[in-house]
CSV table of C-alpha atoms and ligand atoms in Angstrom, one decimal:
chain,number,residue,atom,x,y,z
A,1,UNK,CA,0.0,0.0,0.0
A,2,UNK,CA,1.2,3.5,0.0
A,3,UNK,CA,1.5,5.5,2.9
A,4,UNK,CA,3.4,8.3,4.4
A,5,UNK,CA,7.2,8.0,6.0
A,6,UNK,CA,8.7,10.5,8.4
A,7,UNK,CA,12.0,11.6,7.0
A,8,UNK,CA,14.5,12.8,10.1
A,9,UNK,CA,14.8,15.3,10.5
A,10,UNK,CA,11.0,16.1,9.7
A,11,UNK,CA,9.6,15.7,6.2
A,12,UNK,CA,6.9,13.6,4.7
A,13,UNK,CA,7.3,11.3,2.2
A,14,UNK,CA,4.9,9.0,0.2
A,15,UNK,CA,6.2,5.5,0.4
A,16,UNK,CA,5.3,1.6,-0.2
A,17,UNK,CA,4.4,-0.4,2.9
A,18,UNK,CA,2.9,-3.9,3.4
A,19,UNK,CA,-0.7,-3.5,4.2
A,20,UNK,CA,-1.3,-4.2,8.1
A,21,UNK,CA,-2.5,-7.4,9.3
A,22,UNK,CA,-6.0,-6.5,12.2
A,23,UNK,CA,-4.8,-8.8,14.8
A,24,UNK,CA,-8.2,-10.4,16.6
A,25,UNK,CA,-10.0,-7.2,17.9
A,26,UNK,CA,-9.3,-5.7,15.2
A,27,UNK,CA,-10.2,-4.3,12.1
A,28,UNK,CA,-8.5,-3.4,8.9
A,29,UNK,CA,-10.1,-0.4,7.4
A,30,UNK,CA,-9.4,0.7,3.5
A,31,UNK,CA,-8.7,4.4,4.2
A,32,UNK,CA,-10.5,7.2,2.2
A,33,UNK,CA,-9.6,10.2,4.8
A,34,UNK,CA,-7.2,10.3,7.0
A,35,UNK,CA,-7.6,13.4,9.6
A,36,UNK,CA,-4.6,15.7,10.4
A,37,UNK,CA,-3.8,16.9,13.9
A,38,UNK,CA,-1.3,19.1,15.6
A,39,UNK,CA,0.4,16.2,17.5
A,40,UNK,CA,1.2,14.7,13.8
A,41,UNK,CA,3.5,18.2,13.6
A,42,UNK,CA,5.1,17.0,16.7
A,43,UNK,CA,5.6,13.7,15.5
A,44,UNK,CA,7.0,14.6,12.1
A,45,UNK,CA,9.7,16.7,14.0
A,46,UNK,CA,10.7,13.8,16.7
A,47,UNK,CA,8.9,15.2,19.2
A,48,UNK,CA,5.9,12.6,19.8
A,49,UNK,CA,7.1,9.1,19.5
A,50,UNK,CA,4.6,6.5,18.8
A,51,UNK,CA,3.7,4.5,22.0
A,52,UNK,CA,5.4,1.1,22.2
A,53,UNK,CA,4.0,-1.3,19.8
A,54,UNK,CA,2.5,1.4,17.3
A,55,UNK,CA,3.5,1.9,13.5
A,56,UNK,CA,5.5,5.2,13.0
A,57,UNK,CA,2.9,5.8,9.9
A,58,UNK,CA,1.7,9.2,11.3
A,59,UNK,CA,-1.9,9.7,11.3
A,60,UNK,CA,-4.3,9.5,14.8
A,61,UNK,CA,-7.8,9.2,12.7
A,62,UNK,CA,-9.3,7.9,9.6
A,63,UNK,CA,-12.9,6.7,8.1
A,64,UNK,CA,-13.0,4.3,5.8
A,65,UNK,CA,-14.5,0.8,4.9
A,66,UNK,CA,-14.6,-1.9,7.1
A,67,UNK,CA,-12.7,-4.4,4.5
A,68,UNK,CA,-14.8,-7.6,5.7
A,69,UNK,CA,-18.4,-6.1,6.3
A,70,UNK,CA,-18.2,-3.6,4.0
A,71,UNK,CA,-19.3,-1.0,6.7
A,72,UNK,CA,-18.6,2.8,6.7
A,73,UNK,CA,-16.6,3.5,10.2
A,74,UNK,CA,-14.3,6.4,11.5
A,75,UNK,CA,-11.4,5.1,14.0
A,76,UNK,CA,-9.5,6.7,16.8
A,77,UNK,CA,-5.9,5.1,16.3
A,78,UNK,CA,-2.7,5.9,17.6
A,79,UNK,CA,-0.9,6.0,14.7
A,80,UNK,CA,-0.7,4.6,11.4
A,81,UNK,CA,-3.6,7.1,9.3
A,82,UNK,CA,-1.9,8.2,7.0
A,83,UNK,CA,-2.1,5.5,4.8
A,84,UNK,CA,-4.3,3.4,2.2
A,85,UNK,CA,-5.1,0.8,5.1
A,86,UNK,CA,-5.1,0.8,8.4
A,87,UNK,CA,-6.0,-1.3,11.9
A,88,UNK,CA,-8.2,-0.5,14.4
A,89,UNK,CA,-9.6,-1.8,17.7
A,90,UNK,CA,-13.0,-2.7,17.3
A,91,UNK,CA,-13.8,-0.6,20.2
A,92,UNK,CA,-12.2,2.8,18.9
A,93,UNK,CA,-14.2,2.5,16.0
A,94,UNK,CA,-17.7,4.5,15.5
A,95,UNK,CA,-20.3,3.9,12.9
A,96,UNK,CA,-20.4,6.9,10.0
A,97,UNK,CA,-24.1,8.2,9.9
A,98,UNK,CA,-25.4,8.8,6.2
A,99,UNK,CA,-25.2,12.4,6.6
A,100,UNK,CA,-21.7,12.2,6.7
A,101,UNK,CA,-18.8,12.3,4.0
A,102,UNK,CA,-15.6,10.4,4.4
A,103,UNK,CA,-13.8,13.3,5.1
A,104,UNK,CA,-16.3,14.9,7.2
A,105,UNK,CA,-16.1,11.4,9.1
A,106,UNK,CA,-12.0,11.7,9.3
A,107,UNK,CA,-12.1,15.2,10.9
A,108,UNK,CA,-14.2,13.3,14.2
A,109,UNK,CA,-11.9,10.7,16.0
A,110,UNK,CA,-9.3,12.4,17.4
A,111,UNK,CA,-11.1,15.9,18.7
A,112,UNK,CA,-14.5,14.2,19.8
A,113,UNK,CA,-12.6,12.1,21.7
A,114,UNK,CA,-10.5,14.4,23.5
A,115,UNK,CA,-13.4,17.1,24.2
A,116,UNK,CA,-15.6,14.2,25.4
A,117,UNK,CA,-12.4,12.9,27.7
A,118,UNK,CA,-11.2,16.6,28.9
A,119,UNK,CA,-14.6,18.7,29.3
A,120,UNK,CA,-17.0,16.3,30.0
A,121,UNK,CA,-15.0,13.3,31.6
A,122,UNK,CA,-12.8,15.1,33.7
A,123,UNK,CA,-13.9,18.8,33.2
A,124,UNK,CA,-17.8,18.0,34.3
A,125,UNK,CA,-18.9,20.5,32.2
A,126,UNK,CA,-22.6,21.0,33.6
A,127,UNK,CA,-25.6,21.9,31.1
A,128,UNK,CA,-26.1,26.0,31.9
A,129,UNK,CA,-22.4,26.2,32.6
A,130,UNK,CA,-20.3,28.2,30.7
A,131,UNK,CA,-16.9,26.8,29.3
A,132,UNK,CA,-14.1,28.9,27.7
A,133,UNK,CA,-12.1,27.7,25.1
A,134,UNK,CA,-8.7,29.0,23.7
A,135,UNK,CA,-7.7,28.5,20.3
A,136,UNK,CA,-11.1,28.5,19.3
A,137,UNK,CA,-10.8,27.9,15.9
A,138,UNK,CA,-8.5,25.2,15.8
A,139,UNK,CA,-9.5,21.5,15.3
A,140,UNK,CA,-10.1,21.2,18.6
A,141,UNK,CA,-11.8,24.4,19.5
A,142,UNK,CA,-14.1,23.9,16.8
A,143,UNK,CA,-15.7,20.7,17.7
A,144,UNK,CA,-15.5,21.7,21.4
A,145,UNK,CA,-17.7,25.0,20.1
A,146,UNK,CA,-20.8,22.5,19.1
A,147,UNK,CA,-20.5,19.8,21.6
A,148,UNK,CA,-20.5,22.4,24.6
A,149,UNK,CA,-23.5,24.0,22.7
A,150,UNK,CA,-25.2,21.0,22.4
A,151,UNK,CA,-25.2,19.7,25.8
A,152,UNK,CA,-26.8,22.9,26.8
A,153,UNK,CA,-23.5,25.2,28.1
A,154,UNK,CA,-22.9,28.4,26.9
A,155,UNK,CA,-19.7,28.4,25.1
A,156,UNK,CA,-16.4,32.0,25.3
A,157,UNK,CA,-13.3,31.7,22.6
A,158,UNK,CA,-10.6,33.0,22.4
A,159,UNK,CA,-8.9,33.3,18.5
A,160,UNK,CA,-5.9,35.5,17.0
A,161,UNK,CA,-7.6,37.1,14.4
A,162,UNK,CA,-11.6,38.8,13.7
A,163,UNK,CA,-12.0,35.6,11.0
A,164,UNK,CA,-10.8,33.3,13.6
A,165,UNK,CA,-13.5,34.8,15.8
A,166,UNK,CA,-16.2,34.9,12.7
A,167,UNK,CA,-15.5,31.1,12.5
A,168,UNK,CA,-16.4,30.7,16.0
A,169,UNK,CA,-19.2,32.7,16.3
A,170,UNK,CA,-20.6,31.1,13.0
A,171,UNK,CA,-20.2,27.3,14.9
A,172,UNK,CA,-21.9,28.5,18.0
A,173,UNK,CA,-20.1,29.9,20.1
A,174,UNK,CA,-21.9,32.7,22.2
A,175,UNK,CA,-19.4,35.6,23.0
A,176,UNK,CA,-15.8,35.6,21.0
A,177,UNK,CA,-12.4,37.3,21.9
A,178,UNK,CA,-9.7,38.3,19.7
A,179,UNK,CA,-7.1,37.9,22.1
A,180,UNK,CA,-4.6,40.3,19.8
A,181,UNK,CA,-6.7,43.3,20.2
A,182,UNK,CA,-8.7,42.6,23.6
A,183,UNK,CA,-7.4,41.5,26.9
A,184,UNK,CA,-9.3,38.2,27.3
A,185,UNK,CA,-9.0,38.6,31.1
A,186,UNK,CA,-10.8,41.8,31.6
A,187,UNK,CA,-13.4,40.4,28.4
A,188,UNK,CA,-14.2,37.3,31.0
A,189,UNK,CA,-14.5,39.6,34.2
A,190,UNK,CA,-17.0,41.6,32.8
A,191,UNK,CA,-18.9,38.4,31.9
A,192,UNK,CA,-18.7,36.8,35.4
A,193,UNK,CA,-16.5,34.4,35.0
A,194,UNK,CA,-16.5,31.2,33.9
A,195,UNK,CA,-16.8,27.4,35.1
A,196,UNK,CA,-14.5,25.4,32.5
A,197,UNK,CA,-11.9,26.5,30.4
A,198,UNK,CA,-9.9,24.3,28.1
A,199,UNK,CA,-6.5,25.1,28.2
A,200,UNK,CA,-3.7,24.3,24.6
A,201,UNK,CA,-1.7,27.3,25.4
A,202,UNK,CA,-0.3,27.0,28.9
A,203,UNK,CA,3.0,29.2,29.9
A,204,UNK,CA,1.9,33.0,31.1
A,205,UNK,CA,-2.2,31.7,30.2
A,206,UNK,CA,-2.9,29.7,33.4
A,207,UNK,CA,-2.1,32.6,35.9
A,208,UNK,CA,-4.9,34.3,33.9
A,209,UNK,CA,-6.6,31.5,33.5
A,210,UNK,CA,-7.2,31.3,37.0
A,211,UNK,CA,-8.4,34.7,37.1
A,212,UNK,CA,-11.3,33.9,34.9
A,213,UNK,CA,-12.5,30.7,37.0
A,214,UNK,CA,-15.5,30.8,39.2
A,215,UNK,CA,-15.4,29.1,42.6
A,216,UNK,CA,-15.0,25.1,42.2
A,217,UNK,CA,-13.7,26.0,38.7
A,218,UNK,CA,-12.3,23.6,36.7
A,219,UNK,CA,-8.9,24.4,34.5
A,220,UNK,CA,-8.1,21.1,32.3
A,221,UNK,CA,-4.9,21.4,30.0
A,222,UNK,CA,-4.4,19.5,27.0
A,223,UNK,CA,-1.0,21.0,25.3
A,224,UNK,CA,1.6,24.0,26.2
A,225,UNK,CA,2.0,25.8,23.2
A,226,UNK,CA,3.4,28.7,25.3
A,227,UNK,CA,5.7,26.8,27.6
A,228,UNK,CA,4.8,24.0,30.0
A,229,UNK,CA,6.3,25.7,33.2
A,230,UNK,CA,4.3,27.6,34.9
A,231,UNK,CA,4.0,30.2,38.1
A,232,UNK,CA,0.2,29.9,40.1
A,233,UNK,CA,-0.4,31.6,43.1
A,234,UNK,CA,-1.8,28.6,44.8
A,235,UNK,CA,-4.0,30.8,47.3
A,236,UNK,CA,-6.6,31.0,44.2
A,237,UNK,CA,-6.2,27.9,43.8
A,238,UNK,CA,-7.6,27.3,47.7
A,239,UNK,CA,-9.6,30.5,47.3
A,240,UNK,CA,-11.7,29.4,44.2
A,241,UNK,CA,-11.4,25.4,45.2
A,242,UNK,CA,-10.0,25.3,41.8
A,243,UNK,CA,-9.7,21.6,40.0
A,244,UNK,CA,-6.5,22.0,38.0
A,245,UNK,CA,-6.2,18.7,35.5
A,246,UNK,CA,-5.5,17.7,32.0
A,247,UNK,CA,-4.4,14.8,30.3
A,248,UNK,CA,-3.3,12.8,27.2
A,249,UNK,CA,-5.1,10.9,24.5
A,250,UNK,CA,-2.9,8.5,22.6
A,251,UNK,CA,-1.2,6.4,25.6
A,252,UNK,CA,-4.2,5.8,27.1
A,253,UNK,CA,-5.1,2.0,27.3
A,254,UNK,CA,-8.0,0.7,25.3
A,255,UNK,CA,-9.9,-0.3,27.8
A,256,UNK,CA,-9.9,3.6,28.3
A,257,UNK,CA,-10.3,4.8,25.1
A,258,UNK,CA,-13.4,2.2,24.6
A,259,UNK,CA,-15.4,4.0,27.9
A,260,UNK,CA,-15.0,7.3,26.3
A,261,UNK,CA,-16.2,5.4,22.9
A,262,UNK,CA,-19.3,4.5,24.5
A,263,UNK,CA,-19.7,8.0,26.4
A,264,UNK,CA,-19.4,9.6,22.8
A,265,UNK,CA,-21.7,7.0,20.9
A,266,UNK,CA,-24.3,7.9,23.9
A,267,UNK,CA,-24.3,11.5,23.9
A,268,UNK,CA,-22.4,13.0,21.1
A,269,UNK,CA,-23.1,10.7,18.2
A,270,UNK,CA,-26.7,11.4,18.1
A,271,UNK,CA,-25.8,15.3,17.6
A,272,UNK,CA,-23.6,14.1,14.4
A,273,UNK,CA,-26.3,11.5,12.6
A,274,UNK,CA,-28.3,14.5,13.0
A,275,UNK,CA,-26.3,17.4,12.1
A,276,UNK,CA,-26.5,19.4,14.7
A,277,UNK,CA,-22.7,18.8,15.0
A,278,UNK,CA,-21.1,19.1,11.8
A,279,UNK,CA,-16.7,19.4,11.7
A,280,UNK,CA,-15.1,22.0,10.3
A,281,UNK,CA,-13.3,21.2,7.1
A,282,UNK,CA,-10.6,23.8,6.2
A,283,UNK,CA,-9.6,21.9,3.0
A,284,UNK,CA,-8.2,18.7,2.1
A,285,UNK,CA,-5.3,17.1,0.3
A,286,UNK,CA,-4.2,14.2,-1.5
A,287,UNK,CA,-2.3,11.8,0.7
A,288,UNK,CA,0.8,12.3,-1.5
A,289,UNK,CA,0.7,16.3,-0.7
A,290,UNK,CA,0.6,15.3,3.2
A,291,UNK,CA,3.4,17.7,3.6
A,292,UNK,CA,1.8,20.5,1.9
A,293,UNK,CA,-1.1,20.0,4.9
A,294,UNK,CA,1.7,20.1,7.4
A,295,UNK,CA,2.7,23.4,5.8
A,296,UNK,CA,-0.9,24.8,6.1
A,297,UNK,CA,-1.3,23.5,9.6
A,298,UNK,CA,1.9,24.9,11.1
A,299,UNK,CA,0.9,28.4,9.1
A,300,UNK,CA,-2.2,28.8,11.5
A,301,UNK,CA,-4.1,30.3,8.4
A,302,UNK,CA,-7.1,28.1,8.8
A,303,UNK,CA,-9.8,27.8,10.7
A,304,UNK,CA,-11.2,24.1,11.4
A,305,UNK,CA,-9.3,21.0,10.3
A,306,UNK,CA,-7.6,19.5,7.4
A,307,UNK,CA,-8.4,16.0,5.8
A,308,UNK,CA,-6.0,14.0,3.6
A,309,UNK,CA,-7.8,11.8,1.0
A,310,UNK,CA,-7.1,8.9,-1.1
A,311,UNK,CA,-8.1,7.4,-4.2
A,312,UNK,CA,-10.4,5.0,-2.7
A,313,UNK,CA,-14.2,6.2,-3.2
A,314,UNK,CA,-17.1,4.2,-1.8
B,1,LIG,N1,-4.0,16.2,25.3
B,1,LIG,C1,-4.6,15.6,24.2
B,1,LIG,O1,-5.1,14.5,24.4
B,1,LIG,C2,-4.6,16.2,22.9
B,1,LIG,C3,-5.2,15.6,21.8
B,1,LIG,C4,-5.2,16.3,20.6
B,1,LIG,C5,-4.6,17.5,20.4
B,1,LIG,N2,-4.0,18.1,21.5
B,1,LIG,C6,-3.4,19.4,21.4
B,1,LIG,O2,-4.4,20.4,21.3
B,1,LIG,C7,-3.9,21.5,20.5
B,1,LIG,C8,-4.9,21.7,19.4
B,1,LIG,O3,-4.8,20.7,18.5
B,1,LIG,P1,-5.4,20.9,17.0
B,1,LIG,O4,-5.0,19.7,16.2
B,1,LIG,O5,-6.8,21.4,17.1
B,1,LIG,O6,-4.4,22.1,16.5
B,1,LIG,P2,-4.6,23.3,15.5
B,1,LIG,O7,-5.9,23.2,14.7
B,1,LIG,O8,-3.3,23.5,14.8
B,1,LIG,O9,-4.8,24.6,16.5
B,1,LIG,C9,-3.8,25.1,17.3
B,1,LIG,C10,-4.5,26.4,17.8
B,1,LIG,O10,-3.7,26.9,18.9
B,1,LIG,C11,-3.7,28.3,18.8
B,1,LIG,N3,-2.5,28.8,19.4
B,1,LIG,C12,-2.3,29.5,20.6
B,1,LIG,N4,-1.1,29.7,20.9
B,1,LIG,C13,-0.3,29.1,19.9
B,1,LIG,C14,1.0,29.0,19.7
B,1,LIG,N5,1.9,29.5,20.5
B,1,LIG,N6,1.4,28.3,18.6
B,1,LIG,C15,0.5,27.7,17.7
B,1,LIG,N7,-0.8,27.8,17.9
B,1,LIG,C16,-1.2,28.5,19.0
B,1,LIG,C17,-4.0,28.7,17.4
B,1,LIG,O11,-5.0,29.7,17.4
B,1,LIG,P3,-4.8,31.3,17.3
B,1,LIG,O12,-4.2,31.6,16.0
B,1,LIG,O13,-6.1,31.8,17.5
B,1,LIG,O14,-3.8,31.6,18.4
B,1,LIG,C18,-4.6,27.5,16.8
B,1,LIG,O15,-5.9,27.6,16.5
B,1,LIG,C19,-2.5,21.1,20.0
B,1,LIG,O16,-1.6,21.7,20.8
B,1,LIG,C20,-2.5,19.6,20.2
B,1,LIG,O17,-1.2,19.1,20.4
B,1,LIG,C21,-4.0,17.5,22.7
């Protein structure tokens, strides 16, 4: 099959693989979309490993066809998408609705699952509460938008530029912050705080971050763009009874990753069969142009996600 290689130090290469073999629990899935994420960016530049055991084919989502049943699924993998087959376990997969296309279905796997796991899992996000979300318009940010909305809370961005913003606003997404031109601290004061926020930025955000929670606020990280070390005053903390968490997706254990499955085919899936939560597609590209997508990605000039496609059609 073809798929793409890392290159050391960090380029992406179409190359010709064996096709995988689905060991029991699993199932090998011709690929039509392969979803790209910001942890791929990391991997391409040596920075996120695969976990033991995992192909160093990049690629953390895909939908496809089920190659014995025939059916139309999107995986969660964790690794190994960016490519013209692929395994999964049986319980990271999820039905495609009809509504759907293949690359809509490819954008899905890897955000769903971590807003469900980081939000609602560990965030607790409450129907009525409100949830602030930084990076707004990224992959993440986007789905978190509509599945916040759906579940009844009222959703704050933040985003680096007005079409950012416009993007956000468009998905849901009740009161939006250019963060360039407006100091997102003084924006959330004046709103009276809020009871969630999902943190990518880390660094100089969480001090302020902490600012904006409401008592028995809840501040969950899921990456450190600005820096990983940081400097709290640990009196809010005590003050607010702050819950500071986070966590990580792809190491988790499948036993894990098949409870959030279940927790997303309960309470999120239903939104998507019926539209009412719809991805973000920036734009796709041909699996041989994966780099080009890398490109786009690292440029931050998009709002949403990017798929990768390959020949195969239904
Ligand atoms: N913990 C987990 O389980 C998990 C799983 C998946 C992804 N992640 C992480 O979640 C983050 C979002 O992933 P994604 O695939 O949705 O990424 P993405 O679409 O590339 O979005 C990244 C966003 O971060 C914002 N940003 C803020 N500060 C930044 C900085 N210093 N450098 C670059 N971007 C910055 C950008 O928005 P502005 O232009 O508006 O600033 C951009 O929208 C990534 O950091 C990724 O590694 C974590």
């Amino acid at each position: 099959m073809q798929a793409i290689e890392i290159i050391p130090p960090g380029l992406l290469t179409m190359a010709q693989r064996p096709v995988p073999i689905a060991k029991s629990g699993e199932i090998l899935i011709r690929v039509a979309a392969a979803g790209v994420n910001r942890p791929d960016l990391l991997q391409r530049i040596g920075k996120y490993p695969p976990p033991p055991g995992i192909t160093d084919i990049p690629g953390l989502e895909v939908a496809g066809v089920d190659v014995v049943t025939g059916n139309r699924v999107c995986a969660l993998l964790a690794g190994g998408g960016y490519a013209e087959y692929a395994v999964a376990p049986v319980g990271q997969c999820l039905s495609i609705p009809p509504n759907l296309s293949m690359v809509e279905a490819a954008a899905l796997p890897e955000t769903v699952f971590t807003v469900w796991n980081n939000v609602f899992v560990r965030g607790k996000l409450q129907p009525g509460e409100t949830l602030l979300v930084h990076g707004g318009s990224s992959g993440i940010g986007t789905i978190a938008i509509q599945m916040a909305k759906a579940l009844g809370a009222r959703v704050i961005i933040t985003a680096g530029s007005d079409e950012k913003c416009a993007a956000c606003l468009a998905l849901g997404a009740d009161l939006v912050i250019n963060y360039k031109t407006h100091d997102f601290v003084a924006e959330i004061a004046r709103e009276g705080g809020v009871d969630i926020i999902l943190d990518m930025v880390g660094g100089d955000y969480v001090p302020r971050n902490l600012e904006c929670l409401k008592l028995d606020g809840r501040h969950v990280s899921i990456a450190s763009l600005n820096g990983s070390k940081v400097n709290v005053d640990i009196r809010t903390i005590m003050q607010k009874r702050i819950i500071m968490t986070g966590s990580t997706l792809r190491p988790r254990p499948l036993h894990e990753k098949e409870m959030l499955t279940r927790g997303i085919e309960e309470h999120i899936w239903p939104h998507i069969a019926r539209g009412t939560i719809k991805p973000l597609v920036h734009t796709t590209f041909p699996l041989a142009e994966a780099q080009k997508a890398h490109d786009l990605l690292e440029s931050g000039d998009l709002a949403g996600k990017i798929v990768l496609t390959t020949d195969f059609t239904e």
